[in-house]
Amino acid sequence: MPKTIIYRVAACTFAILPLISLPALGQGDREDLSFNDYLMQLKQEASAKGISQTTLDAAFPQIKRFKKAVAADNTKSEDAKNLDTFLPEVVPEWKVNTARVLFKEHEQVLNHIADKYQVQPRFLVALWGLVADFGEAAGNYPVLSVTASHAFNGERQDFYKQEFMAALSIMDKEHLGFDDLKSNWNGAMGQTQIMPTDFLAYAQDGDGDGKKDIWRNLSDAFATAANLLNQQGWKGDDTWGRQVQAPATIDLALVGLDKRQSLAKWQGLGVRKFDNTDLPNREDLNASLIMPDGVKGRKYLVYGNYRALLHWDNSGRGNSDYFGISVVHLSERIKHPQ
């Protein structure tokens, strides 16, 4: 499979991500606390939270300092000129074709999951393709080392400390080995790249084998992603939104994900489908108007399902809408083969 630009939730796969052991001092990251000392603190807190001694003894001797090399990250939205150039890069034709083939290959499993969780299969395949390159870029780094190191470095310390404790809890509850818990550079795990806290909250046994293996079992990975979306408010009878036309004079104070209005109100403000026909006559749907590239760029009316997809973009980097639009763009290409 060709190498390409991969998203995670708002983050991309790095070219080189070595695990290395450093001396006791934090080499400038924390002059007053070594990484080993920090691990001792984490171990005490984990014990106080009820993590078994067996798990602690198995995990902590294997945790190493994780140091990111210079990132080979070409998908940061600030580097993209606009969606017109960005989308062909992150959703190339080979990825569209692969998504369509894999959609058909796993259609039976996907339809079963769709019936249970009320999430359309094309969105699950699109997420799979965008966040993990259909599993090729799921990441092979020990999540405990990754999250502990991020927390020690002070990079969103509270966030990564929570993810570290969640990963320990997974190891404890699911009776997994240290090497079973793999992630990307950011701590996102499995075929659909979810964080450890998401695993604890949403992980599902998709095929009834008694395990929740989001790394090697696609049924489990798809079911977990579908359950996450469902719990985020996904509505199986609705789509994500649509690209639209909007008057150049529209009030920009109405633009943004935090602004919602009925389709009828948007219609009254002059917003139309992209082909310039009327918006759907749906009084039950509220939508937000977003302009990721500003007033001169593409414009979209997006619904609650679109917001649910943005749960994957929790890294705090880049433009969330670039991630969201790339996922729905691929989902539309899956839906419409021609």
Tab-separated table of C-alpha atoms in Angstrom:
chain	number	residue	atom	x	y	z
A	1	MET	CA	0.000	0.000	0.000
A	2	PRO	CA	1.513	3.360	-0.936
A	3	LYS	CA	2.596	5.695	1.794
A	4	THR	CA	0.355	8.708	2.170
A	5	ILE	CA	-0.662	11.454	4.481
A	6	ILE	CA	-2.489	10.045	7.475
A	7	TYR	CA	-4.693	11.721	10.010
A	8	ARG	CA	-5.268	10.987	13.606
A	9	VAL	CA	-7.460	12.893	15.161
A	10	ALA	CA	-5.910	15.639	14.209
A	11	ALA	CA	-2.549	14.280	14.125
A	12	CYS	CA	-0.380	12.449	11.643
A	13	THR	CA	2.055	9.607	11.641
A	14	PHE	CA	5.639	10.626	12.257
A	15	ALA	CA	8.518	9.202	10.306
A	16	ILE	CA	10.777	8.316	13.234
A	17	LEU	CA	9.594	7.854	16.796
A	18	PRO	CA	12.280	6.099	18.828
A	19	LEU	CA	11.953	4.847	22.365
A	20	ILE	CA	15.069	5.622	24.364
A	21	SER	CA	16.166	5.433	27.948
A	22	LEU	CA	17.583	8.676	29.279
A	23	PRO	CA	19.671	9.315	32.357
A	24	ALA	CA	17.965	10.087	35.617
A	25	LEU	CA	17.748	13.817	34.986
A	26	GLY	CA	15.105	15.012	32.585
A	27	GLN	CA	17.724	16.667	30.350
A	28	GLY	CA	16.148	20.083	30.565
A	29	ASP	CA	12.529	19.008	30.489
A	30	ARG	CA	12.304	18.976	34.289
A	31	GLU	CA	15.544	19.755	36.064
A	32	ASP	CA	14.050	19.004	39.473
A	33	LEU	CA	12.565	15.606	38.602
A	34	SER	CA	13.908	12.658	36.639
A	35	PHE	CA	11.712	10.510	34.433
A	36	ASN	CA	12.300	7.544	36.741
A	37	ASP	CA	11.195	9.621	39.714
A	38	TYR	CA	8.117	10.674	37.805
A	39	LEU	CA	7.316	7.026	37.061
A	40	MET	CA	7.545	6.251	40.771
A	41	GLN	CA	4.950	8.958	41.422
A	42	LEU	CA	2.698	7.529	38.718
A	43	LYS	CA	3.092	4.046	40.147
A	44	GLN	CA	2.037	5.217	43.607
A	45	GLU	CA	-0.992	7.023	42.176
A	46	ALA	CA	-1.950	4.003	40.093
A	47	SER	CA	-1.753	1.766	43.144
A	48	ALA	CA	-3.959	4.181	45.063
A	49	LYS	CA	-6.476	4.042	42.182
A	50	GLY	CA	-6.743	0.265	42.531
A	51	ILE	CA	-4.484	-1.006	39.756
A	52	SER	CA	-3.307	-4.466	40.789
A	53	GLN	CA	0.243	-5.029	41.969
A	54	THR	CA	0.616	-7.719	39.321
A	55	THR	CA	-0.081	-5.188	36.566
A	56	LEU	CA	2.162	-2.554	38.142
A	57	ASP	CA	5.039	-5.002	38.442
A	58	ALA	CA	4.598	-6.127	34.852
A	59	ALA	CA	4.212	-2.673	33.322
A	60	PHE	CA	6.552	-0.216	35.016
A	61	PRO	CA	9.918	-1.940	34.447
A	62	GLN	CA	9.168	-1.826	30.693
A	63	ILE	CA	8.218	1.849	30.446
A	64	LYS	CA	10.913	3.864	28.677
A	65	ARG	CA	11.279	7.521	27.897
A	66	PHE	CA	9.658	8.245	24.535
A	67	LYS	CA	11.244	10.990	22.468
A	68	LYS	CA	9.763	12.226	19.235
A	69	ALA	CA	12.175	12.928	16.422
A	70	VAL	CA	11.616	15.862	14.100
A	71	ALA	CA	8.189	15.305	12.660
A	72	ALA	CA	7.704	14.519	9.019
A	73	ASP	CA	4.198	15.905	9.173
A	74	ASN	CA	2.832	17.240	5.930
A	75	THR	CA	-0.819	17.346	6.859
A	76	LYS	CA	-0.950	20.238	9.293
A	77	SER	CA	-3.781	22.380	8.127
A	78	GLU	CA	-1.779	25.575	8.491
A	79	ASP	CA	0.537	24.277	5.743
A	80	ALA	CA	-2.339	23.738	3.350
A	81	LYS	CA	-3.396	26.591	1.113
A	82	ASN	CA	-7.042	25.587	1.138
A	83	LEU	CA	-9.371	22.609	1.021
A	84	ASP	CA	-9.167	22.526	-2.764
A	85	THR	CA	-5.507	21.555	-2.518
A	86	PHE	CA	-5.701	19.750	0.819
A	87	LEU	CA	-8.410	17.193	0.061
A	88	PRO	CA	-6.706	15.653	-2.993
A	89	GLU	CA	-3.586	15.174	-0.860
A	90	VAL	CA	-5.234	13.433	2.099
A	91	VAL	CA	-7.895	11.647	0.027
A	92	PRO	CA	-6.036	10.588	-3.131
A	93	GLU	CA	-7.703	8.368	-5.688
A	94	TRP	CA	-5.868	5.250	-4.516
A	95	LYS	CA	-7.344	5.744	-1.046
A	96	VAL	CA	-10.832	6.194	-2.460
A	97	ASN	CA	-10.484	3.009	-4.510
A	98	THR	CA	-9.094	1.097	-1.538
A	99	ALA	CA	-11.938	2.310	0.669
A	100	ARG	CA	-14.509	1.093	-1.845
A	101	VAL	CA	-12.877	-2.342	-2.118
A	102	LEU	CA	-12.608	-2.757	1.662
A	103	PHE	CA	-16.168	-1.519	2.125
A	104	LYS	CA	-17.368	-4.381	-0.065
A	105	GLU	CA	-14.988	-6.867	1.535
A	106	HIS	CA	-16.271	-6.149	5.042
A	107	GLU	CA	-19.840	-5.283	4.096
A	108	GLN	CA	-21.462	-8.073	6.107
A	109	VAL	CA	-19.680	-7.107	9.332
A	110	LEU	CA	-20.281	-3.412	8.700
A	111	ASN	CA	-23.992	-3.896	8.090
A	112	HIS	CA	-24.346	-5.886	11.308
A	113	ILE	CA	-22.641	-3.101	13.245
A	114	ALA	CA	-24.707	-0.462	11.463
A	115	ASP	CA	-27.919	-2.186	12.503
A	116	LYS	CA	-26.798	-2.388	16.135
A	117	TYR	CA	-25.358	1.101	16.581
A	118	GLN	CA	-27.217	3.032	13.876
A	119	VAL	CA	-24.058	4.379	12.246
A	120	GLN	CA	-23.756	4.186	8.472
A	121	PRO	CA	-20.872	1.889	7.403
A	122	ARG	CA	-19.302	4.360	4.974
A	123	PHE	CA	-18.377	6.677	7.824
A	124	LEU	CA	-16.642	3.850	9.692
A	125	VAL	CA	-14.599	2.939	6.638
A	126	ALA	CA	-13.777	6.597	5.996
A	127	LEU	CA	-12.534	7.017	9.569
A	128	TRP	CA	-10.509	3.815	9.266
A	129	GLY	CA	-8.882	5.103	6.103
A	130	LEU	CA	-8.157	8.606	7.329
A	131	VAL	CA	-6.943	7.982	10.872
A	132	ALA	CA	-5.001	4.753	10.339
A	133	ASP	CA	-4.578	4.239	6.602
A	134	PHE	CA	-6.811	1.134	6.840
A	135	GLY	CA	-4.647	-0.211	9.655
A	136	GLU	CA	-1.280	0.320	7.963
A	137	ALA	CA	-0.515	3.326	10.170
A	138	ALA	CA	-2.127	2.247	13.425
A	139	GLY	CA	1.130	2.726	15.338
A	140	ASN	CA	3.438	0.250	17.022
A	141	TYR	CA	4.656	2.127	20.084
A	142	PRO	CA	3.959	1.127	23.720
A	143	VAL	CA	1.121	3.387	24.764
A	144	LEU	CA	2.289	3.449	28.385
A	145	SER	CA	5.686	4.806	27.357
A	146	VAL	CA	4.106	7.317	24.998
A	147	THR	CA	1.554	8.729	27.427
A	148	ALA	CA	3.906	8.775	30.437
A	149	SER	CA	6.535	10.625	28.423
A	150	HIS	CA	4.094	13.187	27.058
A	151	ALA	CA	2.833	13.836	30.579
A	152	PHE	CA	6.386	14.138	31.939
A	153	ASN	CA	7.317	16.570	29.193
A	154	GLY	CA	4.460	18.812	30.216
A	155	GLU	CA	2.635	18.450	26.897
A	156	ARG	CA	-0.968	18.630	28.083
A	157	GLN	CA	0.181	16.972	31.287
A	158	ASP	CA	-3.231	16.368	32.856
A	159	PHE	CA	-4.605	14.972	29.595
A	160	TYR	CA	-1.776	12.478	29.109
A	161	LYS	CA	-1.624	11.509	32.769
A	162	GLN	CA	-5.280	10.571	32.553
A	163	GLU	CA	-4.625	8.584	29.367
A	164	PHE	CA	-1.697	6.817	31.043
A	165	MET	CA	-3.873	5.749	33.974
A	166	ALA	CA	-6.558	4.608	31.541
A	167	ALA	CA	-4.027	2.506	29.634
A	168	LEU	CA	-2.926	0.863	32.882
A	169	SER	CA	-6.553	0.161	33.688
A	170	ILE	CA	-7.032	-1.481	30.276
A	171	MET	CA	-4.005	-3.670	30.860
A	172	ASP	CA	-5.380	-4.594	34.278
A	173	LYS	CA	-9.026	-5.182	33.368
A	174	GLU	CA	-8.505	-6.828	29.983
A	175	HIS	CA	-5.543	-8.931	31.197
A	176	LEU	CA	-3.323	-7.651	28.406
A	177	GLY	CA	0.450	-7.648	28.243
A	178	PHE	CA	2.563	-4.505	28.010
A	179	ASP	CA	3.298	-5.183	24.353
A	180	ASP	CA	-0.383	-5.686	23.531
A	181	LEU	CA	-1.117	-1.994	24.123
A	182	LYS	CA	0.223	-0.260	21.035
A	183	SER	CA	-0.417	3.295	19.887
A	184	ASN	CA	0.769	5.989	17.543
A	185	TRP	CA	3.067	8.821	18.671
A	186	ASN	CA	0.117	10.589	20.270
A	187	GLY	CA	-1.272	7.679	22.302
A	188	ALA	CA	-4.116	6.825	19.926
A	189	MET	CA	-4.674	3.084	19.675
A	190	GLY	CA	-5.905	0.500	17.246
A	191	GLN	CA	-7.464	0.336	13.806
A	192	THR	CA	-9.613	3.397	14.407
A	193	GLN	CA	-7.162	5.289	16.634
A	194	ILE	CA	-8.962	5.909	19.903
A	195	MET	CA	-7.424	7.138	23.124
A	196	PRO	CA	-7.219	4.858	26.194
A	197	THR	CA	-10.010	6.766	27.971
A	198	ASP	CA	-12.188	6.194	24.915
A	199	PHE	CA	-11.408	2.487	25.068
A	200	LEU	CA	-12.614	2.338	28.652
A	201	ALA	CA	-15.758	4.260	27.788
A	202	TYR	CA	-16.705	2.770	24.420
A	203	ALA	CA	-14.794	-0.432	23.576
A	204	GLN	CA	-16.990	-3.245	22.268
A	205	ASP	CA	-16.681	-6.951	21.586
A	206	GLY	CA	-17.885	-6.852	18.009
A	207	ASP	CA	-17.800	-10.551	17.222
A	208	GLY	CA	-18.716	-12.068	20.577
A	209	ASP	CA	-15.400	-13.789	21.273
A	210	GLY	CA	-15.154	-12.284	24.742
A	211	LYS	CA	-12.369	-9.845	23.841
A	212	LYS	CA	-12.160	-6.182	22.859
A	213	ASP	CA	-9.258	-6.286	20.440
A	214	ILE	CA	-9.251	-2.976	18.554
A	215	TRP	CA	-5.746	-3.689	17.249
A	216	ARG	CA	-6.229	-6.903	15.293
A	217	ASN	CA	-9.981	-7.511	15.171
A	218	LEU	CA	-11.865	-5.295	12.740
A	219	SER	CA	-15.247	-6.281	14.141
A	220	ASP	CA	-14.179	-4.982	17.541
A	221	ALA	CA	-12.588	-1.861	16.068
A	222	PHE	CA	-15.633	-0.977	13.956
A	223	ALA	CA	-18.067	-1.726	16.771
A	224	THR	CA	-16.062	0.434	19.158
A	225	ALA	CA	-15.962	3.358	16.727
A	226	ALA	CA	-19.685	2.989	16.034
A	227	ASN	CA	-20.503	2.869	19.727
A	228	LEU	CA	-18.403	5.992	20.318
A	229	LEU	CA	-20.245	7.861	17.573
A	230	ASN	CA	-23.596	6.621	18.838
A	231	GLN	CA	-22.812	7.815	22.356
A	232	GLN	CA	-21.721	11.165	20.940
A	233	GLY	CA	-25.226	11.635	19.589
A	234	TRP	CA	-24.959	10.167	16.093
A	235	LYS	CA	-28.272	9.844	14.273
A	236	GLY	CA	-28.408	7.002	11.806
A	237	ASP	CA	-31.255	8.545	9.829
A	238	ASP	CA	-29.271	11.722	9.129
A	239	THR	CA	-26.149	12.497	7.183
A	240	TRP	CA	-23.258	14.801	8.159
A	241	GLY	CA	-24.294	17.923	6.269
A	242	ARG	CA	-23.629	19.296	2.806
A	243	GLN	CA	-21.583	21.781	0.826
A	244	VAL	CA	-23.626	24.885	0.141
A	245	GLN	CA	-23.724	28.284	-1.531
A	246	ALA	CA	-24.009	31.329	0.738
A	247	PRO	CA	-24.384	35.025	-0.070
A	248	ALA	CA	-21.191	37.074	0.143
A	249	THR	CA	-23.064	39.462	2.411
A	250	ILE	CA	-24.042	36.868	5.021
A	251	ASP	CA	-23.495	37.955	8.609
A	252	LEU	CA	-20.223	36.335	9.741
A	253	ALA	CA	-21.447	36.425	13.320
A	254	LEU	CA	-23.697	33.501	12.331
A	255	VAL	CA	-20.788	31.373	11.123
A	256	GLY	CA	-19.202	28.661	13.266
A	257	LEU	CA	-19.876	25.296	14.900
A	258	ASP	CA	-21.184	27.038	18.009
A	259	LYS	CA	-23.934	28.758	15.993
A	260	ARG	CA	-26.958	26.672	15.062
A	261	GLN	CA	-30.112	27.527	13.163
A	262	SER	CA	-32.901	25.648	11.451
A	263	LEU	CA	-32.589	24.871	7.767
A	264	ALA	CA	-35.565	27.134	7.186
A	265	LYS	CA	-33.699	30.070	8.726
A	266	TRP	CA	-30.626	29.358	6.635
A	267	GLN	CA	-32.865	29.191	3.598
A	268	GLY	CA	-34.267	32.589	4.529
A	269	LEU	CA	-30.746	33.979	4.764
A	270	GLY	CA	-30.051	32.940	1.203
A	271	VAL	CA	-28.120	29.700	1.816
A	272	ARG	CA	-28.740	27.071	-0.845
A	273	LYS	CA	-27.518	23.623	-1.817
A	274	PHE	CA	-24.313	23.626	-3.830
A	275	ASP	CA	-26.353	23.253	-7.033
A	276	ASN	CA	-28.268	26.383	-5.932
A	277	THR	CA	-31.523	24.534	-5.233
A	278	ASP	CA	-33.498	24.872	-1.997
A	279	LEU	CA	-32.341	23.294	1.241
A	280	PRO	CA	-34.254	20.243	2.532
A	281	ASN	CA	-37.566	20.988	4.207
A	282	ARG	CA	-36.594	19.566	7.599
A	283	GLU	CA	-37.885	21.417	10.633
A	284	ASP	CA	-36.226	18.896	12.952
A	285	LEU	CA	-32.687	19.651	11.757
A	286	ASN	CA	-30.477	22.427	13.064
A	287	ALA	CA	-27.274	23.182	11.222
A	288	SER	CA	-24.136	25.252	11.558
A	289	LEU	CA	-22.535	27.141	8.693
A	290	ILE	CA	-18.771	26.658	8.579
A	291	MET	CA	-16.182	28.240	6.298
A	292	PRO	CA	-12.834	26.529	6.939
A	293	ASP	CA	-11.095	28.732	4.370
A	294	GLY	CA	-13.013	31.922	5.069
A	295	VAL	CA	-15.681	33.655	3.041
A	296	LYS	CA	-13.923	33.006	-0.270
A	297	GLY	CA	-13.542	29.278	0.327
A	298	ARG	CA	-15.851	26.279	0.527
A	299	LYS	CA	-18.923	26.594	2.715
A	300	TYR	CA	-20.767	23.793	4.507
A	301	LEU	CA	-23.918	23.350	6.541
A	302	VAL	CA	-23.090	20.645	9.093
A	303	TYR	CA	-25.293	18.657	11.472
A	304	GLY	CA	-24.774	16.854	14.753
A	305	ASN	CA	-23.199	13.833	13.073
A	306	TYR	CA	-20.347	16.022	11.854
A	307	ARG	CA	-19.682	17.182	15.408
A	308	ALA	CA	-19.531	13.562	16.556
A	309	LEU	CA	-16.783	12.832	14.032
A	310	LEU	CA	-14.698	15.668	15.451
A	311	HIS	CA	-14.278	13.651	18.661
A	312	TRP	CA	-11.314	12.050	16.877
A	313	ASP	CA	-9.635	15.421	16.503
A	314	ASN	CA	-8.768	15.925	20.149
A	315	SER	CA	-5.068	16.633	19.751
A	316	GLY	CA	-5.497	20.394	19.861
A	317	ARG	CA	-3.466	20.847	16.698
A	318	GLY	CA	-4.396	22.277	13.351
A	319	ASN	CA	-7.821	22.990	11.911
A	320	SER	CA	-10.472	20.557	13.175
A	321	ASP	CA	-12.651	21.237	10.171
A	322	TYR	CA	-9.917	20.102	7.813
A	323	PHE	CA	-10.016	16.747	9.579
A	324	GLY	CA	-13.804	16.598	9.656
A	325	ILE	CA	-14.231	17.581	6.016
A	326	SER	CA	-11.616	15.059	4.889
A	327	VAL	CA	-13.519	12.236	6.638
A	328	VAL	CA	-16.902	13.181	5.210
A	329	HIS	CA	-15.346	13.781	1.792
A	330	LEU	CA	-14.060	10.205	1.742
A	331	SER	CA	-17.423	8.945	3.010
A	332	GLU	CA	-19.140	10.689	0.090
A	333	ARG	CA	-16.699	9.146	-2.377
A	334	ILE	CA	-17.510	5.729	-0.932
A	335	LYS	CA	-21.235	6.417	-1.212
A	336	HIS	CA	-21.037	7.665	-4.795
A	337	PRO	CA	-18.665	5.396	-6.775
A	338	GLN	CA	-18.842	7.544	-9.878
